[in-house]
């Protein structure tokens, strides 16, 4: 089976909803390779601690969008 990556913007306020998604992905999405979780810089440390699944790779949004005026997570 081919594996694919996914991208998920996530903030601390959405962690509980993320837990539901995490269970669904584990159960129904066998083709998921990595899920790149994009988070605001100020929440990076907290979200990284809360996501302990090896499929979820947390990165700061400024890694992708270095100009703060272009940030997409509110």
Coordinates of N, CA and C in Angstrom, one line a residue:
X1 N 0.8 -1.2 0.0 CA 0.0 0.0 0.0 C 0.9 1.2 0.0
X2 N 0.5 2.2 -0.8 CA 1.2 3.5 -0.8 C 0.9 4.3 0.4
X3 N 1.9 5.0 0.9 CA 1.7 5.9 2.0 C 1.7 7.4 1.6
X4 N 0.9 8.2 2.3 CA 0.9 9.6 2.0 C 1.1 10.4 3.2
X5 N 1.5 11.6 3.1 CA 1.6 12.6 4.2 C 0.4 13.5 4.2
X6 N 0.1 14.1 5.4 CA -0.9 15.0 5.5 C -0.4 16.2 6.3
X7 N -1.1 17.3 6.2 CA -0.8 18.5 7.0 C -2.0 18.9 7.8
X8 N -1.8 19.3 9.1 CA -2.9 19.7 10.0 C -2.5 20.9 10.8
X9 N -3.2 22.0 10.6 CA -2.9 23.2 11.4 C -3.6 22.9 12.8
X10 N -3.0 23.2 13.9 CA -3.5 22.8 15.2 C -3.1 23.9 16.2
X11 N -4.1 24.2 17.1 CA -3.8 25.1 18.2 C -4.2 24.4 19.5
X12 N -3.8 24.9 20.6 CA -4.1 24.2 21.9 C -5.6 24.2 22.1
X13 N -6.4 25.1 21.6 CA -7.8 25.1 21.8 C -8.5 24.0 21.1
X14 N -7.8 23.4 20.1 CA -8.4 22.3 19.4 C -7.9 20.9 19.8
X15 N -7.1 20.8 20.8 CA -6.5 19.5 21.2 C -7.5 18.4 21.4
X16 N -8.6 18.7 22.1 CA -9.6 17.7 22.4 C -10.3 17.2 21.1
X17 N -10.5 18.1 20.1 CA -11.1 17.6 18.9 C -10.0 16.8 18.1
X18 N -8.7 17.2 18.3 CA -7.7 16.5 17.6 C -7.6 15.0 18.1
X19 N -7.9 14.8 19.4 CA -7.9 13.4 19.9 C -8.9 12.5 19.2
X20 N -10.0 13.1 18.8 CA -11.0 12.3 18.1 C -10.4 12.0 16.7
X21 N -9.9 13.0 16.0 CA -9.3 12.8 14.7 C -8.1 11.8 14.8
X22 N -7.3 11.8 15.8 CA -6.2 10.9 16.0 C -6.7 9.5 16.0
X23 N -7.7 9.2 16.8 CA -8.3 7.9 16.9 C -8.8 7.4 15.5
X24 N -9.5 8.3 14.8 CA -10.1 8.0 13.5 C -9.0 7.6 12.5
X25 N -7.9 8.5 12.5 CA -6.8 8.2 11.6 C -6.1 6.9 11.9
X26 N -5.9 6.6 13.1 CA -5.3 5.3 13.5 C -6.2 4.1 13.0
X27 N -7.5 4.3 13.2 CA -8.4 3.1 12.9 C -8.7 3.0 11.4
X28 N -8.8 4.1 10.7 CA -9.3 4.0 9.3 C -8.4 4.4 8.2
X29 N -7.3 5.0 8.5 CA -6.4 5.5 7.5 C -5.0 4.8 7.5
X30 N -5.0 3.6 6.9 CA -3.8 2.8 6.9 C -2.7 3.4 6.1
X31 N -3.1 4.3 5.1 CA -2.2 4.8 4.2 C -1.4 6.1 4.7
X32 N -1.7 6.5 5.9 CA -1.1 7.7 6.4 C 0.4 7.4 6.8
X33 N 1.3 8.1 6.2 CA 2.7 8.0 6.6 C 3.0 8.9 7.7
X34 N 3.0 10.2 7.5 CA 3.3 11.2 8.5 C 2.2 12.3 8.4
X35 N 1.8 12.8 9.6 CA 1.0 14.0 9.6 C 1.8 15.2 10.2
X36 N 2.0 16.2 9.4 CA 2.8 17.3 9.8 C 1.8 18.3 10.5
X37 N 2.0 18.5 11.8 CA 1.1 19.3 12.6 C 1.8 20.7 12.7
X38 N 1.1 21.7 12.1 CA 1.6 23.1 12.0 C 1.0 23.8 13.2
X39 N 1.8 24.4 14.0 CA 1.3 25.1 15.2 C 1.9 26.5 15.4
X40 N 1.1 27.4 16.1 CA 1.7 28.7 16.4 C 3.0 28.5 17.2
X41 N 4.0 29.3 17.0 CA 5.2 29.2 17.7 C 5.0 29.2 19.2
X42 N 4.2 30.1 19.7 CA 4.0 30.2 21.1 C 3.3 29.0 21.8
X43 N 2.7 28.1 20.9 CA 2.1 26.9 21.5 C 2.9 25.6 21.1
X44 N 4.0 25.8 20.4 CA 4.8 24.6 19.9 C 5.1 23.6 21.0
X45 N 5.8 24.1 22.1 CA 6.3 23.3 23.1 C 5.1 22.5 23.8
X46 N 4.0 23.1 24.1 CA 2.9 22.5 24.7 C 2.3 21.4 23.8
X47 N 2.1 21.7 22.5 CA 1.5 20.8 21.6 C 2.4 19.6 21.4
X48 N 3.7 19.9 21.2 CA 4.6 18.8 21.0 C 4.6 17.8 22.2
X49 N 4.4 18.3 23.4 CA 4.4 17.4 24.6 C 3.1 16.6 24.5
X50 N 2.0 17.1 24.0 CA 0.7 16.4 24.1 C 0.6 15.4 22.9
X51 N 1.4 15.6 21.9 CA 1.3 14.6 20.7 C 2.4 13.7 20.8
X52 N 2.2 12.5 21.3 CA 3.3 11.5 21.5 C 3.2 10.4 20.5
X53 N 2.4 10.5 19.5 CA 2.3 9.5 18.4 C 3.4 9.8 17.4
X54 N 4.2 8.8 17.0 CA 5.3 9.0 16.1 C 4.8 9.4 14.7
X55 N 3.6 9.2 14.3 CA 3.1 9.7 13.0 C 2.9 11.2 12.9
X56 N 2.8 11.8 14.1 CA 2.5 13.3 14.1 C 3.8 14.0 14.4
X57 N 4.2 14.8 13.4 CA 5.4 15.6 13.5 C 5.1 17.1 13.7
X58 N 5.3 17.7 14.8 CA 4.9 19.0 15.1 C 6.0 20.0 14.7
X59 N 5.6 21.0 13.9 CA 6.5 22.1 13.5 C 5.9 23.4 13.7
X60 N 6.8 24.4 13.9 CA 6.3 25.8 14.1 C 5.8 26.4 12.8
X61 N 4.8 27.2 12.9 CA 4.3 27.8 11.6 C 5.3 28.7 11.0
X62 N 6.2 29.3 11.7 CA 7.2 30.2 11.1 C 8.2 29.4 10.3
X63 N 8.3 28.1 10.5 CA 9.1 27.2 9.7 C 8.6 27.2 8.2
X64 N 7.3 27.3 8.1 CA 6.7 27.3 6.8 C 6.4 28.7 6.3
X65 N 5.9 29.6 7.1 CA 5.6 30.9 6.8 C 6.3 31.9 7.7
X66 N 7.5 32.3 7.3 CA 8.4 33.1 8.1 C 7.9 34.5 8.4
X67 N 7.0 35.0 7.5 CA 6.5 36.4 7.6 C 5.2 36.4 8.5
X68 N 5.3 36.9 9.7 CA 4.1 36.9 10.6 C 2.8 37.5 10.0
X69 N 2.9 38.4 9.1 CA 1.7 39.0 8.5 C 1.0 38.0 7.6
X70 N 1.6 36.8 7.3 CA 1.0 35.8 6.5 C 0.5 34.6 7.2
X71 N 0.6 34.6 8.6 CA 0.2 33.5 9.4 C -1.3 33.1 9.1
X72 N -1.5 31.8 9.1 CA -2.8 31.3 8.8 C -3.5 30.7 10.0
X73 N -2.9 30.5 11.1 CA -3.5 30.0 12.3 C -3.8 31.2 13.2
X74 N -5.1 31.3 13.6 CA -5.5 32.4 14.5 C -5.8 31.9 15.9

